[in-house]
Short mmCIF file of C-alpha atoms in Angstrom, two decimals:
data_model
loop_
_atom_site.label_atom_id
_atom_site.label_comp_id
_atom_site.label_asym_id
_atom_site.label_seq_id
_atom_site.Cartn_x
_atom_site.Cartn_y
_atom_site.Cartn_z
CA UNK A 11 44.68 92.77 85.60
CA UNK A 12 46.70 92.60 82.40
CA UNK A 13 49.72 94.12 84.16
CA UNK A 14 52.39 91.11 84.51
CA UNK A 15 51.38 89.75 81.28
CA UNK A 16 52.30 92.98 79.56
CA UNK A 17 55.60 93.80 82.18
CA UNK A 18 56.40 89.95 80.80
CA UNK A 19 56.55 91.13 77.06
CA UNK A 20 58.17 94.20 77.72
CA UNK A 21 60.66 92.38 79.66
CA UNK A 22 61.78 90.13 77.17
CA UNK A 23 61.97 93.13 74.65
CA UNK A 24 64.44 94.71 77.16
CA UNK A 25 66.48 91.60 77.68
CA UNK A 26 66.36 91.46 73.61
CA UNK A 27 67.87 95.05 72.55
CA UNK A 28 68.20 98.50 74.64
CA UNK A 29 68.90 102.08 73.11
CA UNK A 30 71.91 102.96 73.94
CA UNK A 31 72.77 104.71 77.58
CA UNK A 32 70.08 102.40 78.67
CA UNK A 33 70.46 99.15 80.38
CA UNK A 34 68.12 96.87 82.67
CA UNK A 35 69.60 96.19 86.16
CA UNK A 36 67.11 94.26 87.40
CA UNK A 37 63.52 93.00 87.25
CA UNK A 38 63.06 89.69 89.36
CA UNK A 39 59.47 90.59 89.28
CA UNK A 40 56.52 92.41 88.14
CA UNK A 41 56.54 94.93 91.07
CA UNK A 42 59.40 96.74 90.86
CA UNK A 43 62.30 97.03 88.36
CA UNK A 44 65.68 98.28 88.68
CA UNK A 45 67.19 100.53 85.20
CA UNK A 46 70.32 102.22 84.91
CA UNK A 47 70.60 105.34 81.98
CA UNK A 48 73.62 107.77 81.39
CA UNK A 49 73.34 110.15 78.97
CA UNK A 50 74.72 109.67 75.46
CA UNK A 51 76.08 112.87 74.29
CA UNK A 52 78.76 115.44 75.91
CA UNK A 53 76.65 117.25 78.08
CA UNK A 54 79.53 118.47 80.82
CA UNK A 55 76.92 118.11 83.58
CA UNK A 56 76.10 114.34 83.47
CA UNK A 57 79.47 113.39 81.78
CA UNK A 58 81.02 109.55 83.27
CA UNK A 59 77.78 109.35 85.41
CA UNK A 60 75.41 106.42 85.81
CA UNK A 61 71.87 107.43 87.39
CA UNK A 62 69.68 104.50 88.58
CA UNK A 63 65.96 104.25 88.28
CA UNK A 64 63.67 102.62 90.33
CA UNK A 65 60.35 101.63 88.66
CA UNK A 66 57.37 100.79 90.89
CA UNK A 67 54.23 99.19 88.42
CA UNK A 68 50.50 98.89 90.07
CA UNK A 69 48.69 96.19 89.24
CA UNK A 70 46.46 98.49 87.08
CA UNK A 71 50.03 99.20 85.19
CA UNK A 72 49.68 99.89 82.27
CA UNK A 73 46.55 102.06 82.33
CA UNK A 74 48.25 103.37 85.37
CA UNK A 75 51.71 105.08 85.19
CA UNK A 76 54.37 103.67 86.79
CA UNK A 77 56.28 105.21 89.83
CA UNK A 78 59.74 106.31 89.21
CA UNK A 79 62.60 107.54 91.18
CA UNK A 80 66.13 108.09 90.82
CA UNK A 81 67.92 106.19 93.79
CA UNK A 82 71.06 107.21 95.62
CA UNK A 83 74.32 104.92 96.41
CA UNK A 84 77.85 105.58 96.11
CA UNK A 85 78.06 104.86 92.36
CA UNK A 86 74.83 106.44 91.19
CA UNK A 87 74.40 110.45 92.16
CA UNK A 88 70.86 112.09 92.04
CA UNK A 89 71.15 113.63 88.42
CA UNK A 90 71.00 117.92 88.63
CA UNK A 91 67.96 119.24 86.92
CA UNK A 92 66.01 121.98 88.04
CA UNK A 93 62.60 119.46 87.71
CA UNK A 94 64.60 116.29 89.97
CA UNK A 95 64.25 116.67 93.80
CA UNK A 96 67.71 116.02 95.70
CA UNK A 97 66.00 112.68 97.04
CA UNK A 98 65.54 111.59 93.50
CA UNK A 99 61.41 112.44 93.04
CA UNK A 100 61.28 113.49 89.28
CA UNK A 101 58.94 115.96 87.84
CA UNK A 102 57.85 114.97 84.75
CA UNK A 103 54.58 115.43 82.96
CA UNK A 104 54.94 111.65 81.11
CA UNK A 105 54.92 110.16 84.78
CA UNK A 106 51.71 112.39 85.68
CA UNK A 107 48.20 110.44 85.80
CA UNK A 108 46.99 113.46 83.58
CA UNK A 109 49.97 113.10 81.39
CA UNK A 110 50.32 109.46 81.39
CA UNK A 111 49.48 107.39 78.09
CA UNK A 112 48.91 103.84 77.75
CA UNK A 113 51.11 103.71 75.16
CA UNK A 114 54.50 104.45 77.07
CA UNK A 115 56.73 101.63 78.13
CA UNK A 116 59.80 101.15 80.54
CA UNK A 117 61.53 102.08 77.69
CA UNK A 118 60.08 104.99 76.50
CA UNK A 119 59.67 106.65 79.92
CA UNK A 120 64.19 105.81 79.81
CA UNK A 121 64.26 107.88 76.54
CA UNK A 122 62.10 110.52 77.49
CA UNK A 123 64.26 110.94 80.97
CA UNK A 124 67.70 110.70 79.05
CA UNK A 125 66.36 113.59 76.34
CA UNK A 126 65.33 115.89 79.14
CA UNK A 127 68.79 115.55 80.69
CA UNK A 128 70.62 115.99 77.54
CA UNK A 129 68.75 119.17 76.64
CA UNK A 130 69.28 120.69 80.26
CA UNK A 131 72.24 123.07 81.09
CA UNK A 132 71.49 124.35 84.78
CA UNK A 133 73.29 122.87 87.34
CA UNK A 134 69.75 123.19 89.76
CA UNK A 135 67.23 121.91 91.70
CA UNK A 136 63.41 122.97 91.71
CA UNK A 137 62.48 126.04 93.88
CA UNK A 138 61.46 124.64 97.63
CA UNK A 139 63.85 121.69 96.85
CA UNK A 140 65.19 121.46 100.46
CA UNK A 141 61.60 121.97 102.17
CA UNK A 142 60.42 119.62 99.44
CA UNK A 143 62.91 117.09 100.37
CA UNK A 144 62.62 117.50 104.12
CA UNK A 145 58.85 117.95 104.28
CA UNK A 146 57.29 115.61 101.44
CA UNK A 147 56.03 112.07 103.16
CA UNK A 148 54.18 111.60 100.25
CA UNK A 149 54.54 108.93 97.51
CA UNK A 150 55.64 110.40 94.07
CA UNK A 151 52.52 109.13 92.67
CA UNK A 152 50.50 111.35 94.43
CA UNK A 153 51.83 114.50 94.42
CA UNK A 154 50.33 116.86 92.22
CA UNK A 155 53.16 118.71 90.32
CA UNK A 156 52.59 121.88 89.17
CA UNK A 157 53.99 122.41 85.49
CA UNK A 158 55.11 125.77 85.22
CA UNK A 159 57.38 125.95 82.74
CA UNK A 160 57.29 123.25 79.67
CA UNK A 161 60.72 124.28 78.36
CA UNK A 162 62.79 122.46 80.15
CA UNK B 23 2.19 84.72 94.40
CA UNK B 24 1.17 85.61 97.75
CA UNK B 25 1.47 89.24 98.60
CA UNK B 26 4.52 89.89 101.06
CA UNK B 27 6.47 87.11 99.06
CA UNK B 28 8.33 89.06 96.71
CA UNK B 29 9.73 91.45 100.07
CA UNK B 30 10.66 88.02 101.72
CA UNK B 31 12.20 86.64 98.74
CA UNK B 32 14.38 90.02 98.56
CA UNK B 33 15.01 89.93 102.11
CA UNK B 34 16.59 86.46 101.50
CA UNK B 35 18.92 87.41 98.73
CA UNK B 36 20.42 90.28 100.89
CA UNK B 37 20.96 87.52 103.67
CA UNK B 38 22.68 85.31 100.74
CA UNK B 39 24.64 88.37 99.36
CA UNK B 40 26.54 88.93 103.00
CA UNK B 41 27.15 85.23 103.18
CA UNK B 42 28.60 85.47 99.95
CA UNK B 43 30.53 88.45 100.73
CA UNK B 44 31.97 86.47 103.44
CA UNK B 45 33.30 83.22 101.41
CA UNK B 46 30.19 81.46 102.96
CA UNK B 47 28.92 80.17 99.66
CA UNK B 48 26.99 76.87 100.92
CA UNK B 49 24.89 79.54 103.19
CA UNK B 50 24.47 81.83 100.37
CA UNK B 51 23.33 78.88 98.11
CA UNK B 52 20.62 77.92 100.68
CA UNK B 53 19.32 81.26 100.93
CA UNK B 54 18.90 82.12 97.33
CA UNK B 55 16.92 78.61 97.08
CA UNK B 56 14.76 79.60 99.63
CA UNK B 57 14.59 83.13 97.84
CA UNK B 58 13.43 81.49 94.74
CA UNK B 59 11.06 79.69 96.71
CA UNK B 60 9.37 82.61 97.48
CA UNK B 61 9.37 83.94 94.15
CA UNK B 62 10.44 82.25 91.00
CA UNK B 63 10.23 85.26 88.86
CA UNK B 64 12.79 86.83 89.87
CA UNK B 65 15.97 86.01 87.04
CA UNK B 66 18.08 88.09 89.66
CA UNK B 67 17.65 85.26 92.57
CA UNK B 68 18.74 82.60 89.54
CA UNK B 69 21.90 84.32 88.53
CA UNK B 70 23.18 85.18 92.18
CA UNK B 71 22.65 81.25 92.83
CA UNK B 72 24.99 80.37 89.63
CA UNK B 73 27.72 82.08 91.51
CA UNK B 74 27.71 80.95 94.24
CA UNK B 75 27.18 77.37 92.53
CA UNK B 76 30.01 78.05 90.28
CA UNK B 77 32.11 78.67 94.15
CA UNK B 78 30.54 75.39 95.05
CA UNK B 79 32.13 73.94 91.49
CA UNK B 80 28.26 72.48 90.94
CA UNK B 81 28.46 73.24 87.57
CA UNK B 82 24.78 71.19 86.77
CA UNK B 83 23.34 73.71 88.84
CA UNK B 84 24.56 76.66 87.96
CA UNK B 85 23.69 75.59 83.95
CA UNK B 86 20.20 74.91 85.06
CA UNK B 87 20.09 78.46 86.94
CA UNK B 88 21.85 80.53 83.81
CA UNK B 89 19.05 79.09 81.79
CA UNK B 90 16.21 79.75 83.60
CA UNK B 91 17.21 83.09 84.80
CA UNK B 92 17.88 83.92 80.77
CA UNK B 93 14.63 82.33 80.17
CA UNK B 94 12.83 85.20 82.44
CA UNK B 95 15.50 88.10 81.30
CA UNK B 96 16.75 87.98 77.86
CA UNK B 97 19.62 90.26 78.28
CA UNK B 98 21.29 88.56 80.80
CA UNK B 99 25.04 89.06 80.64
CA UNK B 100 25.29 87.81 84.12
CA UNK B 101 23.47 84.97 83.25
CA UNK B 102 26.10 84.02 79.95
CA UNK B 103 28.97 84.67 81.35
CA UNK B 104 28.26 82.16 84.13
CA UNK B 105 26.86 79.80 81.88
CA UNK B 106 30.22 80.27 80.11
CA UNK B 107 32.40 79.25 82.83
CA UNK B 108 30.44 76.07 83.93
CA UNK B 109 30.36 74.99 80.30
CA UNK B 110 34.25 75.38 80.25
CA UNK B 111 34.35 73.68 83.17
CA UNK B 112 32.65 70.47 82.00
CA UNK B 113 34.57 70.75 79.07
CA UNK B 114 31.69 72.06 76.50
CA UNK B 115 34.48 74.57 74.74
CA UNK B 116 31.86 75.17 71.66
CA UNK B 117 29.06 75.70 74.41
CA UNK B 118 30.88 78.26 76.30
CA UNK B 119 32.51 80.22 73.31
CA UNK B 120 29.13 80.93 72.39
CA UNK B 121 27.84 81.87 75.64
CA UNK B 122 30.94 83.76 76.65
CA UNK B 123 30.16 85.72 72.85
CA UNK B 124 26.83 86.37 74.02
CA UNK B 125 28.15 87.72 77.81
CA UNK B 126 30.48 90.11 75.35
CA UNK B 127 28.40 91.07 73.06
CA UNK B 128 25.74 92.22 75.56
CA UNK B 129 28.61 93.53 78.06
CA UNK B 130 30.04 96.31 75.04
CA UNK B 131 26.30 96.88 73.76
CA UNK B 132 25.36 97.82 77.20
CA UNK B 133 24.73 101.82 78.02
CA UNK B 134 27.27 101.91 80.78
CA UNK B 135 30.58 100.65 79.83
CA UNK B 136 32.35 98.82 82.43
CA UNK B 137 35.50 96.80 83.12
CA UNK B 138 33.65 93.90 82.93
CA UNK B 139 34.67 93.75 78.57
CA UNK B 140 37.86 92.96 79.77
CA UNK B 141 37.25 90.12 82.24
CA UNK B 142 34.55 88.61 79.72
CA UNK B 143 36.99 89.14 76.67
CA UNK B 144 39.32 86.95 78.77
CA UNK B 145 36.98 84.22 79.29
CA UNK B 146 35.93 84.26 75.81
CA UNK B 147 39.81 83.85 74.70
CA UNK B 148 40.09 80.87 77.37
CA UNK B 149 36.65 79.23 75.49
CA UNK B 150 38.59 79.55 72.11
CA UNK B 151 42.00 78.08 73.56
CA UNK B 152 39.82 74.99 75.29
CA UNK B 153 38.79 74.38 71.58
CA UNK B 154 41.69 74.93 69.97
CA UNK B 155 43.34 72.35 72.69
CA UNK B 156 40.84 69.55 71.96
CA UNK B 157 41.51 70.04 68.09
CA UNK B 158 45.14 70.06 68.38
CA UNK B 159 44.96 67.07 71.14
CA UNK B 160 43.45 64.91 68.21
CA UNK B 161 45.92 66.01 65.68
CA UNK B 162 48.84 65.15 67.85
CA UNK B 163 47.40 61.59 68.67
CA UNK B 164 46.41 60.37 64.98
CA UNK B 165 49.71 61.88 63.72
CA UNK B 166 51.83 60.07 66.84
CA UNK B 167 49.85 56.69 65.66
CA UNK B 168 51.25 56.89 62.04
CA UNK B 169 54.92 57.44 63.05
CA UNK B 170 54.48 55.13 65.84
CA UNK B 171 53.32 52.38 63.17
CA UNK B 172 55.86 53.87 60.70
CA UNK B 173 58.80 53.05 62.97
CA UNK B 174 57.43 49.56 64.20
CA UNK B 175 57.54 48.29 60.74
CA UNK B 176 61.09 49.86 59.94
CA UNK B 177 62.14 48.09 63.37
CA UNK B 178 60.51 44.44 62.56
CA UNK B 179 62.40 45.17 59.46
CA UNK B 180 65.85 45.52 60.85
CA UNK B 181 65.39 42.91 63.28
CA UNK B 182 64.36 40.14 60.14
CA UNK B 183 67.57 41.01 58.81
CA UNK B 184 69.56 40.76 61.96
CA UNK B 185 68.20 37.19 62.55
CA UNK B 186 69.05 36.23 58.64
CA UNK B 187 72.18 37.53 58.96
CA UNK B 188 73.14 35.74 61.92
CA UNK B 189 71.62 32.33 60.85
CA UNK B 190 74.04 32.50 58.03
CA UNK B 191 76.83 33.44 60.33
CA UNK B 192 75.36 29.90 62.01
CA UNK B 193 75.31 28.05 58.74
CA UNK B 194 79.04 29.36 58.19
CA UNK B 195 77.55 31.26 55.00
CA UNK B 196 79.18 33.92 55.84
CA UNK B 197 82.84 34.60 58.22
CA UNK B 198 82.51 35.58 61.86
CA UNK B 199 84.22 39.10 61.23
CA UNK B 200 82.22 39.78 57.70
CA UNK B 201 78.96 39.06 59.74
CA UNK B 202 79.58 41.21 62.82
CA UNK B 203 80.24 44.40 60.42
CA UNK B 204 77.32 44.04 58.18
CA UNK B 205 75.50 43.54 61.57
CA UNK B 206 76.90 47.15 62.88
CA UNK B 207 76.60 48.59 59.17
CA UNK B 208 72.77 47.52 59.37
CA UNK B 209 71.98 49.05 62.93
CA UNK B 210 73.23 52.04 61.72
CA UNK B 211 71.03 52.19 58.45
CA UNK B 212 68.28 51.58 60.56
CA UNK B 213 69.22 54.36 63.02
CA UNK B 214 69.35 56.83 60.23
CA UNK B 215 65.88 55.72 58.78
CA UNK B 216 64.09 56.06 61.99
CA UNK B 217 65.87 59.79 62.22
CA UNK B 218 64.81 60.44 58.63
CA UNK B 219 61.32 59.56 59.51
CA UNK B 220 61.22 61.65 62.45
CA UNK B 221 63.25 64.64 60.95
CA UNK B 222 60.00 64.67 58.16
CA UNK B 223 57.48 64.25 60.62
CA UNK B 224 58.47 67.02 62.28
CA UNK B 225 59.08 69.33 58.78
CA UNK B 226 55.74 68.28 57.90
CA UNK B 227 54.50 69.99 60.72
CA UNK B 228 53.92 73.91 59.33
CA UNK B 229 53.93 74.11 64.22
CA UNK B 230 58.02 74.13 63.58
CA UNK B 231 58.53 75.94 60.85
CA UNK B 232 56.14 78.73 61.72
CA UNK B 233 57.99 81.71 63.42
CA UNK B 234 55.83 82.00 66.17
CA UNK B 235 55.68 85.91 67.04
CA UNK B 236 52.21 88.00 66.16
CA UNK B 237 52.75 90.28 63.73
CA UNK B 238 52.67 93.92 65.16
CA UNK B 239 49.64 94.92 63.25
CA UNK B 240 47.88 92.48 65.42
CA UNK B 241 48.98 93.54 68.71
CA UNK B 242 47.20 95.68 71.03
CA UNK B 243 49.76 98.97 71.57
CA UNK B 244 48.42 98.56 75.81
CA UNK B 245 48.44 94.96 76.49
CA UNK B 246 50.70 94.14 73.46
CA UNK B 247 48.74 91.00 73.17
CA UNK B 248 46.51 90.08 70.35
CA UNK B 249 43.83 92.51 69.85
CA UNK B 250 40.17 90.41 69.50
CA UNK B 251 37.55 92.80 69.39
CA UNK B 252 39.78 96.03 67.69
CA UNK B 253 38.35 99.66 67.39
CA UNK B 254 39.39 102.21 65.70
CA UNK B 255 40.54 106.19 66.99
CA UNK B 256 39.88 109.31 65.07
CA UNK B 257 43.51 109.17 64.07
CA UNK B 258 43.68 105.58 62.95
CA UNK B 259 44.81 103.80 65.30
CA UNK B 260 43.47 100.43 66.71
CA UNK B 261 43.20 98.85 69.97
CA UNK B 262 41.55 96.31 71.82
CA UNK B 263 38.32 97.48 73.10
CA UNK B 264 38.08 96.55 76.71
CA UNK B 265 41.34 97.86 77.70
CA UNK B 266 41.42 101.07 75.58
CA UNK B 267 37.93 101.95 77.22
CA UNK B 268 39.72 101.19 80.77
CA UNK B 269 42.30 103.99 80.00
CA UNK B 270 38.53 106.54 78.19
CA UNK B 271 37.37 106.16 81.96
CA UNK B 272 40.24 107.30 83.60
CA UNK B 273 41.61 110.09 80.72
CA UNK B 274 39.07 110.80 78.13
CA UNK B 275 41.65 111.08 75.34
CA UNK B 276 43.40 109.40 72.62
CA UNK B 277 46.52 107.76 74.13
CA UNK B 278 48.89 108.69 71.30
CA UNK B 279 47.73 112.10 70.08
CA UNK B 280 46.05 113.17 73.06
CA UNK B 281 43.16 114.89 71.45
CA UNK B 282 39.63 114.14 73.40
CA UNK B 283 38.29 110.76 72.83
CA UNK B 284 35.07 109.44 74.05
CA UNK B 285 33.92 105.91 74.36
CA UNK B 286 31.15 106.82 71.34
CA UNK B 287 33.95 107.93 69.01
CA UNK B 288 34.65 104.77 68.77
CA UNK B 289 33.90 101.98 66.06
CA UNK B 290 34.82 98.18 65.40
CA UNK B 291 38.04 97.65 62.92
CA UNK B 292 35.89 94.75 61.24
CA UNK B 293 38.46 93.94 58.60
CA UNK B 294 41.22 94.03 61.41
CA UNK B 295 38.97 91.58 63.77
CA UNK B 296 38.75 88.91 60.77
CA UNK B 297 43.00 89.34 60.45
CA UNK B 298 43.34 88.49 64.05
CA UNK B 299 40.51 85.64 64.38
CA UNK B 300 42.08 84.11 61.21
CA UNK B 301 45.32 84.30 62.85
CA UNK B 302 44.12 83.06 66.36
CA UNK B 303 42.44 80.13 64.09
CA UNK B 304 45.96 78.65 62.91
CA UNK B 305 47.99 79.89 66.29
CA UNK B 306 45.72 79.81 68.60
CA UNK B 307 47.52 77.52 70.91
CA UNK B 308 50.83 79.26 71.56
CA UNK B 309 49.26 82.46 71.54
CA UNK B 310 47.49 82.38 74.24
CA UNK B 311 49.98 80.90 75.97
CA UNK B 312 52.55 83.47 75.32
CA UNK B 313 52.03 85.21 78.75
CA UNK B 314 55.39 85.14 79.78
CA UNK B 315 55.10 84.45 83.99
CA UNK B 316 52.23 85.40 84.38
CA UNK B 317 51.01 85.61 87.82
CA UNK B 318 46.98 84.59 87.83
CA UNK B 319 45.55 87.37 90.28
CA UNK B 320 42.53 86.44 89.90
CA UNK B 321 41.04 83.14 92.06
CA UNK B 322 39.59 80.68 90.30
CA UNK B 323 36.21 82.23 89.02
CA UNK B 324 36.29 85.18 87.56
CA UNK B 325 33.63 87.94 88.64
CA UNK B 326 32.09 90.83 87.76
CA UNK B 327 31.90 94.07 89.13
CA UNK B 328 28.69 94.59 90.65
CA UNK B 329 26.01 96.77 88.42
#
């Protein structure tokens, strides 16, 4: 509905100034953009790594949350964090449809995912990550997480 | 009427609505006449005929329909907002902002709130832009007249000179080489007039001086357009109605604090709305067209979702 008119302005904010560790990759359309974060301070797990994101918008975007997924190539591991799957599905209330808000943005969702890396310090998956990963044919979107622990 | 009529009539409409269903909208048309045939009371069998009209692009028709099926029914959002859109489309802007007010109004009056603010808000913005359009149209072509004019004379000007000049050159008044400089000094002074002229047609213009961005205060935090029709939360903030009611229906709570939030809590941001309309009134052109790429979803007419 008002989806690519509101990707449109966020895009041109993006192109216009980031926060740093964040940077726009790519976003030839307004179905699925490409974002690349690293985290800012010395945290000795994510140190000299660049993690990619893959954004997936609805057309009912923004009222729906987006999808997103850290991807997997040579240059960009799957950060460790004991609420990111191996394959890059992230667990995170923010992306939930009961925690989603309007009010987030491409780049808030990049600030939120930076902070909860920067304030992690196991070197983990989640519990089940391997069945998870080899079992789940699901779409991130609807999988219903359960949030057990809010400390992380 | 004749008893039996009124079950034939609705049998007809049912026939229409699967033709329409189907992109048959000439079919659908006939059966809805013949549906009114049977009973003319009916400001259901009127409405249903304006859309499929309005497919048909038989915009006489579908006015005459909206009207008589408000005549019967009163509150007839149906009936506006189609009236709306054929009005638009035979260029009536002043017409169809008021119908398209009226769709609205009754649309966010109504008991059950539905998604159909937001696709009636649009068409109301589209009436306002067609006016704003044919105002700014008119401005354009009286102000293009007097700098047209304006830099005719300046020219006939230059070109007396030129001739003067070079009939003195003739008349050995003045040397060959004298002549051909004051000629090249004179194009240029009339060069830099005509730039002059332009360079304060376009200052007087307050279009390019203007920054054109909305101020934030305007903006909508979930479309981050222009807000319209703003209400307010519990904690302050404001948002355009339609879409912040799309988000009540799926999560009943305020987007920023989270708290519970029902469509009731809600009220108009009246000195807000008269911020934004006064803006829209001296911007309204570039911002509505600020939708950077925007891909049009929707076909041609827009519709509502079935009540």
């Amino acid at each position: 509905m008002f989806a690519s008119k509101r990707l449109g302005k966020e895009l041109s904010k993006l192109q216009q100034n980031l926060p740093p560790g964040i940077t726009l990759v790519e976003a030839e359309n307004f179905s699925e953009w490409t974002m690349d974060i690293r985290v800012v301070d010395e945290n000795p797990l994510y140190a000299g790594e660049i993690y990619r994101l893959k954004f997936s918008f609805s057309t009912s975007y923004p009222i729906e949350p987006p999808e997103v997924v850290f991807t997997q190539d040579d240059a960009h591991p799957i950060p460790w964090h004991p609420h990111i799957y191996s394959n890059g599905i992230i667990c995170l209330d923010l992306l939930d449809r009961q925690g989603w808000s309007p009010v987030h943005n491409v780049e808030s969702i990049c600030i939120s995912l930076q902070s909860m890396l920067t304030s992690n310090t196991k070197k983990e998956r989640p519990p089940g990550d391997e069945d998870f990963v080899r079992y789940n044919k699901q779409r991130p979107r609807d999988i219903s997480f359960v949030f057990h622990d809010n400390q992380v | 009427m004749p008893p039996g009529n009124e079950y034939a009539a609705e049998q007809l409409k049912t026939q229409g609505n699967n033709h329409f269903k189907n992109g048959e909208y000439g079919e659908a048309e006939t059966l809805y006449s013949q549906a009114v045939q049977k009973n003319s009371k009916n400001p259901l069998l009127f409405t249903n005929r304006a859309n499929a009209r309005l497919k048909l692009e038989r915009w006489e028709g579908v006015i005459d329909d909206c009207l008589r099926s408000i005549e019967l029914m009163r509150e007839n959002m149906k009936g506006f907002f189609y009236l709306a859109q054929a009005q638009l489309a035979i260029n009536h802007p002043n017409e169809a902002l008021s119908s398209a007010l009226m769709a609205y109004e009754l649309c966010v009056s109504s008991r059950q709130q539905t998604s159909n603010a937001a696709t009636i808000s649009a068409l109301v913005l589209k009436c306002k832009k067609a006016k704003w359009d044919i105002r700014e149209r008119e401005r354009i072509r009286r102000r293009a007249d007097l700098l047209s004019d304006l830099e005719q004379k300046l020219e006939e000007g230059y070109k007396r000179t030129v001739s003067d000049l070079e009939d003195r050159v003739e008349a050995g008044e003045v040397g060959a080489v004298e002549g051909s400089e004051e000629k090249a000094s004179l194009k240029t002074d009339f060069e830099k007039k005509v730039g002059d002229l332009r360079t304060a047609f376009a200052l007087s213009d307050p279009e390019h001086l203007e920054k054109r961005e909305v101020p934030d205060y305007l903006v909508d935090g979930i479309t981050f357009e222009i807000m319209h029709d703003p209400v307010v939360t519990r904690n302050g903030r404001s948002y355009e109605r339609a879409t912040l009611i799309e988000h009540l229906k799926r999560n009943p709570t305020d987007p920023l604090t989270r708290e519970p939030l029902r469509i009731e809590d809600l009220r108009p941001n009246i000195a807000l709305k008269e911020a934004c309309t006064e803006f829209m009134e001296k911007n309204e052109g570039w911002v509505y067209d600020c939708g950077d790429g925007e891909v049009d979803v929707n076909t041609r007419w827009a519709h509502l979702s079935s009540s």
